[in-house]
Short mmCIF file of C-alpha atoms and ligand atoms in Angstrom, two decimals:
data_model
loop_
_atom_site.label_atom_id
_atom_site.label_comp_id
_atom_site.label_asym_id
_atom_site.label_seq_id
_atom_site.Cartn_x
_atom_site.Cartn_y
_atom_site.Cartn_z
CA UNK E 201 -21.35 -10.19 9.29
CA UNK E 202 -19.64 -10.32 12.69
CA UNK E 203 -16.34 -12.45 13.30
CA UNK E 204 -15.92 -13.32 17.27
CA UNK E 205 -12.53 -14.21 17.58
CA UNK E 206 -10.61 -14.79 21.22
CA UNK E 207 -7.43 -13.43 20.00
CA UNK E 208 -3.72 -14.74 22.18
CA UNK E 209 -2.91 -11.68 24.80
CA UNK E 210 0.52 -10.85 23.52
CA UNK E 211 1.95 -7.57 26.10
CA UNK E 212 5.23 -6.33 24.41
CA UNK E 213 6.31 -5.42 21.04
CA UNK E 214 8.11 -8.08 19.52
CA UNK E 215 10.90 -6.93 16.94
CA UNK E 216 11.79 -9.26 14.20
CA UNK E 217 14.68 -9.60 11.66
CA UNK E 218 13.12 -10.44 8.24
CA UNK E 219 14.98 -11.74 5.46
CA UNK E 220 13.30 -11.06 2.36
CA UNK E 221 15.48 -12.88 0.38
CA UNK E 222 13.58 -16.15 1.36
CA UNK E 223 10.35 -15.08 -0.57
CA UNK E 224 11.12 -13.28 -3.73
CA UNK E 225 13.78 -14.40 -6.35
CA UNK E 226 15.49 -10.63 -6.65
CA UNK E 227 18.39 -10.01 -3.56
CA UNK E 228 17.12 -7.92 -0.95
CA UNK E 229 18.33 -6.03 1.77
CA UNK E 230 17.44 -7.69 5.26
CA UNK E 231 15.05 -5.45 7.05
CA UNK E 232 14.39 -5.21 10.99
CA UNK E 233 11.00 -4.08 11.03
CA UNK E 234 8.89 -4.01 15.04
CA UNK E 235 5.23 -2.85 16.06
CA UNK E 236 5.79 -0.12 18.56
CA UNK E 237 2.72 -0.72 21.17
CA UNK E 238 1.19 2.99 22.73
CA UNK E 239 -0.11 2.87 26.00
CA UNK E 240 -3.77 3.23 24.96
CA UNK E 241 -4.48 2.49 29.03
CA UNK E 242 -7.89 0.36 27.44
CA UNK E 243 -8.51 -3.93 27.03
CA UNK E 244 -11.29 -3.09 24.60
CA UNK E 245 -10.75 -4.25 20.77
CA UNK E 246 -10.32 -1.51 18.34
CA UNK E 247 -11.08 -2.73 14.52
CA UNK E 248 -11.42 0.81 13.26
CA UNK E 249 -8.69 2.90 12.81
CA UNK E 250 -7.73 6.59 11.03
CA UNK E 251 -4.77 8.10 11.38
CA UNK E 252 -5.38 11.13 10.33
CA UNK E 253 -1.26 12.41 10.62
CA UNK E 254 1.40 11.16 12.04
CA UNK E 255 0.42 13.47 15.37
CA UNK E 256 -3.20 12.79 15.06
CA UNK E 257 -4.72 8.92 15.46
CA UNK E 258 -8.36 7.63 16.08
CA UNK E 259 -9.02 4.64 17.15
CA UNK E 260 -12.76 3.07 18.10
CA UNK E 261 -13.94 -0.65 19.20
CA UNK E 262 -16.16 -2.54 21.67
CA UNK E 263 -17.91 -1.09 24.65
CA UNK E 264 -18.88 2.25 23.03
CA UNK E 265 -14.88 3.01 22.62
CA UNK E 266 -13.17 6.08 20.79
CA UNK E 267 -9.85 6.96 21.34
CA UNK E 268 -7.80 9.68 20.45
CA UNK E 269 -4.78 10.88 20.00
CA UNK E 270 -2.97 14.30 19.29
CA UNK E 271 0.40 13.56 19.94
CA UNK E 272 1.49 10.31 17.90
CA UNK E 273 0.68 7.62 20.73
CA UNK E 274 1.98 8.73 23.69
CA UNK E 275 -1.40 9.89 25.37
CA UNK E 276 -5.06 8.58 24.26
CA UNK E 277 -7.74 10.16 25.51
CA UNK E 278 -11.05 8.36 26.03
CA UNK E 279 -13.90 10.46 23.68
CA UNK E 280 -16.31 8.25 23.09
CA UNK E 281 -20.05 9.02 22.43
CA UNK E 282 -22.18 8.94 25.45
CA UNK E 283 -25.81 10.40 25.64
CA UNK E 284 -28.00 9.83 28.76
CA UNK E 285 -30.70 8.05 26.81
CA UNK E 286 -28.62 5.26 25.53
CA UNK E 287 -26.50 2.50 26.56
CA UNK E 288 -23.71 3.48 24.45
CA UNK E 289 -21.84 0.67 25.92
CA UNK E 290 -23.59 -1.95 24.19
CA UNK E 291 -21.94 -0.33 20.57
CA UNK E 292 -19.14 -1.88 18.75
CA UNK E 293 -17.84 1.10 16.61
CA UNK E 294 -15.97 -1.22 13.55
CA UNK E 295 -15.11 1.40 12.03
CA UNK E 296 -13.82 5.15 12.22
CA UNK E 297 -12.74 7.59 9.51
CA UNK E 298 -11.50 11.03 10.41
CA UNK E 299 -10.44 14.28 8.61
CA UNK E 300 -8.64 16.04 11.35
CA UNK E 301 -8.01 16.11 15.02
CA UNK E 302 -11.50 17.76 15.46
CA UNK E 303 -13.79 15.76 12.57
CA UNK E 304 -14.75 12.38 12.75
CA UNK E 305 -17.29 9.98 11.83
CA UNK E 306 -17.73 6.64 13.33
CA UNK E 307 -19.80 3.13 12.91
CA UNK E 308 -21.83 1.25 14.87
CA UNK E 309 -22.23 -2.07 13.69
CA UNK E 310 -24.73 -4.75 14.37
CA UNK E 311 -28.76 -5.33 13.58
CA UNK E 312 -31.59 -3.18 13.16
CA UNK E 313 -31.05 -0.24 15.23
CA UNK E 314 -27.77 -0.58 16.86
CA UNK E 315 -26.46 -0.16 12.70
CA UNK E 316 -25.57 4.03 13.44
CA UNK E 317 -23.37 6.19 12.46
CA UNK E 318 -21.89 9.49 15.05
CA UNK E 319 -20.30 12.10 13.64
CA UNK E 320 -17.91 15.01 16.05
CA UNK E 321 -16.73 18.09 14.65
CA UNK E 322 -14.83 19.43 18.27
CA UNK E 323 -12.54 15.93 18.83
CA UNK E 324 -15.02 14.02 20.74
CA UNK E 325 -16.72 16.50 23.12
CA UNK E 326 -20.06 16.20 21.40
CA UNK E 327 -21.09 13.58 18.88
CA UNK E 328 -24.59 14.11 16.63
CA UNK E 329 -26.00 10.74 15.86
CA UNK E 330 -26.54 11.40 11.86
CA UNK E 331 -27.95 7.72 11.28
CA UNK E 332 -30.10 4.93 12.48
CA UNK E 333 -30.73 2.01 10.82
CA UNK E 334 -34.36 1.20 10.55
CA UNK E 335 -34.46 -1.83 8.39
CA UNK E 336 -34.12 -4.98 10.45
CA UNK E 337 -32.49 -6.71 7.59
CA UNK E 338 -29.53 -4.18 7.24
CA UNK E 339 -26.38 -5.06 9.24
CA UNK E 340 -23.94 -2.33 8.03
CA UNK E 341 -20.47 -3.51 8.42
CA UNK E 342 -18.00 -0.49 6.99
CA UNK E 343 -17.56 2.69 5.27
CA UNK E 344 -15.13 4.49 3.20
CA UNK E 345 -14.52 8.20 2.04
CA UNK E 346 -13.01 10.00 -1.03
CA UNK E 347 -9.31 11.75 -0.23
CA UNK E 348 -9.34 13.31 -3.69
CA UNK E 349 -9.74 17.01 -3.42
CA UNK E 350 -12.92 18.31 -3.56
CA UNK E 351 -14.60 15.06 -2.89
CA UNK E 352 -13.54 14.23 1.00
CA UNK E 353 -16.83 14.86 1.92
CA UNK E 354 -18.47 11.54 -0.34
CA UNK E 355 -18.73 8.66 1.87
CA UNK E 356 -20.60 4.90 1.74
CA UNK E 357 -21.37 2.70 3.86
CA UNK E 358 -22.14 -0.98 3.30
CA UNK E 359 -24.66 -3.09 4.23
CA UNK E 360 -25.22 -7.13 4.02
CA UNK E 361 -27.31 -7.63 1.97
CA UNK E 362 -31.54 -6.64 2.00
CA UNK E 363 -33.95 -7.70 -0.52
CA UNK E 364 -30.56 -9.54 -2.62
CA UNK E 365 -28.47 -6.71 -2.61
CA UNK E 366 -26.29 -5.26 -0.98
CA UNK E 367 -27.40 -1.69 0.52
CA UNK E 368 -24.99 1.21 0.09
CA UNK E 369 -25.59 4.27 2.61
CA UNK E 370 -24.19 7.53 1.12
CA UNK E 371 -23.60 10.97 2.28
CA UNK E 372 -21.70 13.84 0.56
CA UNK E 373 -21.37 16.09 3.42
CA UNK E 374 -18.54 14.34 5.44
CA UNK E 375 -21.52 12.16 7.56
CA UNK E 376 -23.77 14.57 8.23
CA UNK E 377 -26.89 13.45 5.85
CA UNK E 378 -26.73 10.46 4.61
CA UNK E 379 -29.25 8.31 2.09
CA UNK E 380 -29.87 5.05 1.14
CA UNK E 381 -29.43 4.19 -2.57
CA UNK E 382 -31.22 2.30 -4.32
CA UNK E 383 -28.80 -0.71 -5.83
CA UNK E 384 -31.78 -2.35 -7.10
CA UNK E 385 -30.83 -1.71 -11.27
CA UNK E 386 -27.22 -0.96 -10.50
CA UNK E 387 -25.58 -4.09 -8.72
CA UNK E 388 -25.15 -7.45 -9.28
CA UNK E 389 -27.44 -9.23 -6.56
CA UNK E 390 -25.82 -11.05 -3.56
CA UNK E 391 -25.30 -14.79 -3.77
CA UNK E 392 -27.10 -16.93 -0.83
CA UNK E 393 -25.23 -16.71 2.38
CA UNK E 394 -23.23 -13.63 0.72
CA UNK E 395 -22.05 -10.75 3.58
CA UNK E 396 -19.09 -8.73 4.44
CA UNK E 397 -16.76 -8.58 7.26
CA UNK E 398 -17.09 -6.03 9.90
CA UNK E 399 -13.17 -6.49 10.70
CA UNK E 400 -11.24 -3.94 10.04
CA UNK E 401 -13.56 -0.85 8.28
CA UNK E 402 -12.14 -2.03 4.53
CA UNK E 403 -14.48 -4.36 3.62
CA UNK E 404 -15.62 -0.58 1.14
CA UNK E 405 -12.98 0.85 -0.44
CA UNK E 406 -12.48 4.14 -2.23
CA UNK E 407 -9.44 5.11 -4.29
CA UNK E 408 -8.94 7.12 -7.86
CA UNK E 409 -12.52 7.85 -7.90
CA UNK E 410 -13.36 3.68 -8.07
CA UNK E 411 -15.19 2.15 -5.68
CA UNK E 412 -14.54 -1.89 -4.46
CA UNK E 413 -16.55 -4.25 -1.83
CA UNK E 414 -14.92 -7.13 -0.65
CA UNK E 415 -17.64 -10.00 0.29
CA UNK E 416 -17.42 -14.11 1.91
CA UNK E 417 -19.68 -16.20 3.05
CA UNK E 418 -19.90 -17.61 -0.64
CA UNK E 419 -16.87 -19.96 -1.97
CA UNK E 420 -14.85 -17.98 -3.65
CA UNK E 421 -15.20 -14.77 -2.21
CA UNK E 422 -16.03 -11.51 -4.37
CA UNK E 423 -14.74 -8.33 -5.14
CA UNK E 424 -17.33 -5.85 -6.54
CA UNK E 425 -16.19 -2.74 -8.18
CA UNK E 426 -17.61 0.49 -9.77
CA UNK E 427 -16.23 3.38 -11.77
CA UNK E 428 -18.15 5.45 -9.68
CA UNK E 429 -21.65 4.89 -7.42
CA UNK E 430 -24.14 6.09 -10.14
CA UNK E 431 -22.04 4.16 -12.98
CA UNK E 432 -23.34 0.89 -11.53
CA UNK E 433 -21.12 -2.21 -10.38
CA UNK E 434 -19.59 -5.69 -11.62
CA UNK E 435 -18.50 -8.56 -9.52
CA UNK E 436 -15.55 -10.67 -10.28
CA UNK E 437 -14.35 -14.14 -7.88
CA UNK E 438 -11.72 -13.27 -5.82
CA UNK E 439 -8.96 -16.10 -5.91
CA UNK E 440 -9.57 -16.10 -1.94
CA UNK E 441 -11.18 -19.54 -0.18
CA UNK E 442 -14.70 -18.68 1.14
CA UNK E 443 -17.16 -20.08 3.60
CA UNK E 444 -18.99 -19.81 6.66
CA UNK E 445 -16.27 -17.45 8.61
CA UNK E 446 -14.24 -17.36 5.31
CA UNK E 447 -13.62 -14.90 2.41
CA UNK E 448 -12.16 -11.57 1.48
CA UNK E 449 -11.87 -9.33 4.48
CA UNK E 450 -10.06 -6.37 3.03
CA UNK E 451 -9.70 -4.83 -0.37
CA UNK E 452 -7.03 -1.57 -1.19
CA UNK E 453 -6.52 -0.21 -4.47
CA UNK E 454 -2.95 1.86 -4.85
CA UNK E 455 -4.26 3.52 -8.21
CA UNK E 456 -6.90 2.71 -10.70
CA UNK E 457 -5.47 -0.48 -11.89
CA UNK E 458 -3.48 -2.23 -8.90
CA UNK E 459 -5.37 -3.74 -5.78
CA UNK E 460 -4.87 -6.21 -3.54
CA UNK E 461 -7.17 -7.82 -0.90
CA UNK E 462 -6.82 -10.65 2.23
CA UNK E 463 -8.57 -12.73 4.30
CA UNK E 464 -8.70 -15.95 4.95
CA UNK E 465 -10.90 -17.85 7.53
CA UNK E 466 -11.71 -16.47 11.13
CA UNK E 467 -12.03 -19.18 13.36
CA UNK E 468 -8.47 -20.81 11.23
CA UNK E 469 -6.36 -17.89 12.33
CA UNK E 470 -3.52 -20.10 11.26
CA UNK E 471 -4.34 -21.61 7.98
CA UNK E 472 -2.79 -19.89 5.16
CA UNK E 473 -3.63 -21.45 1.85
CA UNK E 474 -5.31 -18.97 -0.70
CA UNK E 475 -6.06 -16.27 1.49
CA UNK E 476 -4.28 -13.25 -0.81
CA UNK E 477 -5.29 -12.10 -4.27
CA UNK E 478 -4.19 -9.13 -6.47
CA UNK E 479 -5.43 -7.29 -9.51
CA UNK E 480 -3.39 -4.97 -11.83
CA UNK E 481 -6.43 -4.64 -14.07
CA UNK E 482 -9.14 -2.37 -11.99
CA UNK E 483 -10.28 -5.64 -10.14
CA UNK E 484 -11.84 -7.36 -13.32
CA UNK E 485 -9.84 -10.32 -12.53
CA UNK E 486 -7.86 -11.71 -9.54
CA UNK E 487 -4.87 -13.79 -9.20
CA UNK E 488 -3.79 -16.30 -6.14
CA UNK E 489 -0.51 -15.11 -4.29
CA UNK E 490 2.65 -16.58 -4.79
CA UNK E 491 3.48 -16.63 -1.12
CA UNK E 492 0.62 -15.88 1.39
CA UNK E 493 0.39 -14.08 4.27
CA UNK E 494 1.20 -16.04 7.80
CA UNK E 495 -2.67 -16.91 8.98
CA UNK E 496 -6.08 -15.48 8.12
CA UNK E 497 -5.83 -11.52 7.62
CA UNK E 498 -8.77 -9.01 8.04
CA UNK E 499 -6.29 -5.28 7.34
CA UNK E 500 -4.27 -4.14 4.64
CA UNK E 501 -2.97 -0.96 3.43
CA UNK E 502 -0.66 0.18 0.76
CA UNK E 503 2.50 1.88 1.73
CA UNK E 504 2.25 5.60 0.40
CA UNK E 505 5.21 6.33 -1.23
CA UNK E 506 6.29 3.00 -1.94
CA UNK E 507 5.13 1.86 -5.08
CA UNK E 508 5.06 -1.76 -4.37
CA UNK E 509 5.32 -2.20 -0.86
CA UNK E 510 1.98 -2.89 1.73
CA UNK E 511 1.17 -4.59 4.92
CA UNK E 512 -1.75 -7.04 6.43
CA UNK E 513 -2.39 -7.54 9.71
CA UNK E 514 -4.52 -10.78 11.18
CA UNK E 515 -4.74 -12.32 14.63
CA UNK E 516 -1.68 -14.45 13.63
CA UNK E 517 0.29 -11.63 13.01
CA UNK E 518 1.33 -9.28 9.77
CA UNK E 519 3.21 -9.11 6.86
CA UNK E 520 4.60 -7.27 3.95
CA UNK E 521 4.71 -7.65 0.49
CA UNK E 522 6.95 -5.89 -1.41
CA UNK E 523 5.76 -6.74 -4.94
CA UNK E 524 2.35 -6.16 -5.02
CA UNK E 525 0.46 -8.42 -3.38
CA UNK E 526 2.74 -11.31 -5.31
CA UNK E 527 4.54 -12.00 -2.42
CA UNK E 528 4.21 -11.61 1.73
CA UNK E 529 6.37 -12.25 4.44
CA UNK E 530 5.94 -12.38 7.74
CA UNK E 531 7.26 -9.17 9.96
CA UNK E 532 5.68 -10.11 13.43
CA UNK E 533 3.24 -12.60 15.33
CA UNK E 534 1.66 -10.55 17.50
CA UNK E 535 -2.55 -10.04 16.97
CA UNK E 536 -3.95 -6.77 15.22
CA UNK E 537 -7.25 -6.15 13.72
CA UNK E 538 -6.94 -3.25 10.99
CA UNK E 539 -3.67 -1.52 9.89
CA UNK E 540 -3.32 2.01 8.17
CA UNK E 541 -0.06 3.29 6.84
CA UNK E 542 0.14 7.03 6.38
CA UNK E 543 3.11 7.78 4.69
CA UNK E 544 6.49 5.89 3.42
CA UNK E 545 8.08 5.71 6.60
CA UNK E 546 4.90 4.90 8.79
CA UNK E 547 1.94 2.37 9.67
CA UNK E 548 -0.23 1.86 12.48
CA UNK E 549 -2.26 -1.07 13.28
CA UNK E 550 -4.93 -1.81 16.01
CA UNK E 551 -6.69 -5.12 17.91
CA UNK E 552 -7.64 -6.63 20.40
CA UNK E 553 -6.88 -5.96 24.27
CA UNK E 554 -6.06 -2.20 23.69
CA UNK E 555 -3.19 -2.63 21.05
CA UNK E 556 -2.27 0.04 19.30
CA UNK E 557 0.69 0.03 17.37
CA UNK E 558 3.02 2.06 15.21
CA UNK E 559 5.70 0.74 12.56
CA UNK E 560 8.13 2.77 11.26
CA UNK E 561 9.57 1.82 7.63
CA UNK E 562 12.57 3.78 7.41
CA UNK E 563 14.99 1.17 6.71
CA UNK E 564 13.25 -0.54 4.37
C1 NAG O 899 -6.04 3.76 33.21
O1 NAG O 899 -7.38 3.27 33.38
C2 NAG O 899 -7.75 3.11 34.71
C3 NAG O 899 -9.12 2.41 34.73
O2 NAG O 899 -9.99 2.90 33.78
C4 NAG O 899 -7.77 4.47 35.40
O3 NAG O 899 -8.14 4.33 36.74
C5 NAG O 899 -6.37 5.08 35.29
O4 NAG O 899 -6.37 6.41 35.81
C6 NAG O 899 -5.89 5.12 33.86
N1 NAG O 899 -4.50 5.52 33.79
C7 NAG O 899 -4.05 6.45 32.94
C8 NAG O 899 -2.58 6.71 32.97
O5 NAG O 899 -4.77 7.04 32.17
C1 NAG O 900 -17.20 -0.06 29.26
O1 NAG O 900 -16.91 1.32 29.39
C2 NAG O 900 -17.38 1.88 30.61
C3 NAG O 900 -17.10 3.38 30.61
O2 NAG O 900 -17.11 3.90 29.34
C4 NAG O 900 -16.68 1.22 31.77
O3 NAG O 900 -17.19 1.73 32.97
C5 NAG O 900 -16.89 -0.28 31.70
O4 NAG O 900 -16.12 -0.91 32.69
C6 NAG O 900 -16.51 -0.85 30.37
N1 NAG O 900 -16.91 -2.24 30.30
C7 NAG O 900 -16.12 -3.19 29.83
C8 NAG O 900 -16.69 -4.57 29.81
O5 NAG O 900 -15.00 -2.98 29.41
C1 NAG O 901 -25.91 -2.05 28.08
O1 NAG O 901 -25.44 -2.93 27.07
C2 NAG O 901 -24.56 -3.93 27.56
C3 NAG O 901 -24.01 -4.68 26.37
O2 NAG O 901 -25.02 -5.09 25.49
C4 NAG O 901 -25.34 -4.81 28.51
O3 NAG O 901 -24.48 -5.80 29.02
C5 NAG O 901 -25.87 -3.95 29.66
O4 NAG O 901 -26.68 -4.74 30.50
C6 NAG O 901 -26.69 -2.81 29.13
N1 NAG O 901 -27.00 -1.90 30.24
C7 NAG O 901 -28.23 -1.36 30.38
C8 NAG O 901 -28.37 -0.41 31.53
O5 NAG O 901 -29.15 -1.65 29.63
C1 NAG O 902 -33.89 -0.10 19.17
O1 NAG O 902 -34.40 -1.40 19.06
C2 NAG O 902 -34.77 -1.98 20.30
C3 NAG O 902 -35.25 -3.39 20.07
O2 NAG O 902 -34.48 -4.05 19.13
C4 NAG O 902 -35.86 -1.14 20.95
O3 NAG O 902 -36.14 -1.66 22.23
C5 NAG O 902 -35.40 0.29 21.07
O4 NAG O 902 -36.47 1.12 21.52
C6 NAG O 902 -34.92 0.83 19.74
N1 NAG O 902 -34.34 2.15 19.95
C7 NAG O 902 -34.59 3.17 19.14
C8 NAG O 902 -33.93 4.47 19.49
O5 NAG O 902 -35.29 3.05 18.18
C1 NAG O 903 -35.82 -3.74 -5.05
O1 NAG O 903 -36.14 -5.08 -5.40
C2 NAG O 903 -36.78 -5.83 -4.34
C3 NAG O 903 -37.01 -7.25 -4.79
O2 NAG O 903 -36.21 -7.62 -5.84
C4 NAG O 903 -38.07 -5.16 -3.94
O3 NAG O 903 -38.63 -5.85 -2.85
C5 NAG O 903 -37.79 -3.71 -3.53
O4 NAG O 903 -39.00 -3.06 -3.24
C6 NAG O 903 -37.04 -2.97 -4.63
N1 NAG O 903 -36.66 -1.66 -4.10
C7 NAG O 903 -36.74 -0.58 -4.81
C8 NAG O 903 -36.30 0.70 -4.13
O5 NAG O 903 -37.12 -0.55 -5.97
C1 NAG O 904 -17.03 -17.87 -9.78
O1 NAG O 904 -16.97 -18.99 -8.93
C2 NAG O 904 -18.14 -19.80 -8.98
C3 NAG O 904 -18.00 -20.87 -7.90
O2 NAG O 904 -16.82 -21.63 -8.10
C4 NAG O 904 -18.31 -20.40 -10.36
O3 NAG O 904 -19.49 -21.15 -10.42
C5 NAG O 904 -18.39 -19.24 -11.35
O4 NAG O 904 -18.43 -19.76 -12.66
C6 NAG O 904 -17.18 -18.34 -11.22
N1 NAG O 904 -17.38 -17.19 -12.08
C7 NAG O 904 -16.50 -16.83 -12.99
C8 NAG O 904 -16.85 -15.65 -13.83
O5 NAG O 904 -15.46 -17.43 -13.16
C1 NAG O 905 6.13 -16.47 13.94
O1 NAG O 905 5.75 -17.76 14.35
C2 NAG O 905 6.16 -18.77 13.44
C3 NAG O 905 5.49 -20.08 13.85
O2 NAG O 905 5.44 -20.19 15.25
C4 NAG O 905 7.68 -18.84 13.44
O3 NAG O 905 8.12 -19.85 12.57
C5 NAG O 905 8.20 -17.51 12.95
O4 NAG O 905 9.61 -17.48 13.05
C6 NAG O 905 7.65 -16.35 13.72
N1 NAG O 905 7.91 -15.18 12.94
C7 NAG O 905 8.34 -14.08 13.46
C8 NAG O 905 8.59 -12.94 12.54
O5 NAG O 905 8.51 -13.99 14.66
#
């Protein structure tokens, strides 16, 4: 599924003072947490994101776009595919997952054969195209990738659904070959209208050898989970509203047991009423947020280092929580698309009209 959003041109960094005390019952510190924008030098909108270090960012969007980065922000270079016989332009890569500043795969979203998947191993000299969607149902919309040791290399993507379920695209050789499995005895089938968001690259998530795939379109929206790809999968109700343009956009999982997921509805980039959910038991059940996030969120990502502590990102701005997903407050207004923190002192986030921003956590 494809949200088209208009999101507000905001140009600076805004830096604002957040009080945490106002949203959880323990004392806390007051924090001044601010998005530092990088001159990216681009207006197109960049939902995937991977940083892969805190030297070493890629970001990729609209109009064919991949950006890089080897020196935390302060130059992007332009290293986008582009091959003679194709209009590369009319790609929207949603989503981007690299191992290093050389390695990198990323998605193309969209129907029938504009669904593709580029992979570089010299940092964006030379792309091989190592998929092509030919099934004209198929609308792939994300992917994710092992970290453990040993098993970077196994990757899915998702697609909406074909035939009643959804399709799963996996390779085990970091995007070079991939195959389609068949999910015809092993997952649940899609309701009517079911899809995923192609928002932010998490709507597949990998973490402590578990897989998760965050669905809308259906009221509620759904998590799915599996212990592992050839273990089969379950589907629970998310505790997130669903619709049209509504449902979970994003799920993260911290460990085997503690996940949290967003969303909201896209064309409501202010409404705010049951768009969180969290899960301490593997994603078998979900529970509403206490306090939600600001407006409709399509990014998330757990804090490393920080037990408790993780941040969304919407059009309407982002947020932290510092209690698992219980919790969010508001840390900025200012639009992003997908966020990605890297370590206990650092997130970035990208969006819309080039931004590409960095957050540093120290004082928290
Ligand atoms: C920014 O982009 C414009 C237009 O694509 C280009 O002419 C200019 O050289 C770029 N500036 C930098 C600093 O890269
Ligand atoms: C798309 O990118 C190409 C070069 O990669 C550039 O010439 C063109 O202006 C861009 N189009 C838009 C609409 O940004
Ligand atoms: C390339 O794709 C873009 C976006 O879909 C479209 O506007 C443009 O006309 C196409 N160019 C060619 C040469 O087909
Ligand atoms: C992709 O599909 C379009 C029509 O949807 C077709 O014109 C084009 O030849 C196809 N390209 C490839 C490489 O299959
Ligand atoms: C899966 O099931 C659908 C219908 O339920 C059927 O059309 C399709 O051929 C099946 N695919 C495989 C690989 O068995
Ligand atoms: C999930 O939500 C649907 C729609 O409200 C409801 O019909 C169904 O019973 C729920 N499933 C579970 C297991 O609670
Ligand atoms: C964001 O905007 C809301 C509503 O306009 C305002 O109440 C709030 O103070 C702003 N938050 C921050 C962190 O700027």
């Amino acid at each position: 599924m494809k949200p088209f959003q208009q999101p507000r041109l905001l140009v600076t960094a805004l830096t604002f003072i957040l009080c945490l005390s106002t949203v959880t019952a323990a004392p806390h510190p007051k924090v001044s947490l601010s998005w530092t924008l990088t001159p990216t030098n681009s207006t197109q909108q960049f939902r995937g994101l991977s940083p892969v270090s805190k030297k070493v960012i890629w970001v990729s969007g609209t109009n064919g776009t991949v950006l890089r980065t080897t020196n935390g922000g302060s130059k992007w270079t332009n290293v986008s595919p582009t091959f003679p016989s194709e209009n590369s332009t009319a790609f929207q890569f949603r989503d981007i997952h690299a191992w290093s500043e050389k390695v990198a795969v990323v998605l193309s979203i969209g129907n029938g054969n504009a669904s593709r998947i580029y992979r570089t191993h010299d940092g964006g000299e030379s792309w091989a195209r190592t998929f092509v969607n030919e099934e004209q149902a198929a609308f792939y919309d994300c992917m994710a990738f092992e970290q453990e040791k040993g098993r970077e290399g196994h990757g899915v993507a998702m697609s909406d659904p074909v035939d009643g379920r959804f399709r799963l695209l996996e390779t085990w050789d970091g995007g070079l070959h991939w195959r389609i499995l068949s999910t015809n005895g092993t997952m649940p089938p899609a309701l009517a209208g079911e899809a995923g968001f192609a928002a932010s690259g998490t709507c597949i998530e990998a973490a402590a050898g578990r897989w998760y795939i965050a669905t809308g379109g259906v009221n509620p929206g759904r998590i799915f989970r599996s212990a592992g790809i050839e273990r089969g999968w379950s589907v629970a109700n998310s505790s997130i509203a669903g619709g049209a343009a509504a449902g979970v956009f994003s799920v993260r999982f911290r460990d085997s047991k503690h996940g949290i997921a967003v969303g909201g509805d896209f064309e409501k980039p202010t409404a705010n009423v049951d768009i969180a959910s969290w899960s301490r038991d593997g994603g078998v059940s979900w529970n509403k947020a206490e306090s939600f996030p600001g407006g409709y969120r399509s990014g998330l990502s757990w804090v490393p280092g920080r037990r408790d502590v993780a941040v969304s990102v919407g059009t309407s701005g982002s947020d932290i929580t510092l209690d698992r997903g219980r919790n969010w407050a508001r840390i900025d207004n200012g639009t992003f698309d997908a966020v990605e923190c890297i370590s206990k002192d650092q997130c970035w986030a990208s969006g819309s009209k080039g931004r590409v921003a960095r957050l540093e956590l120290h004082k928290l």
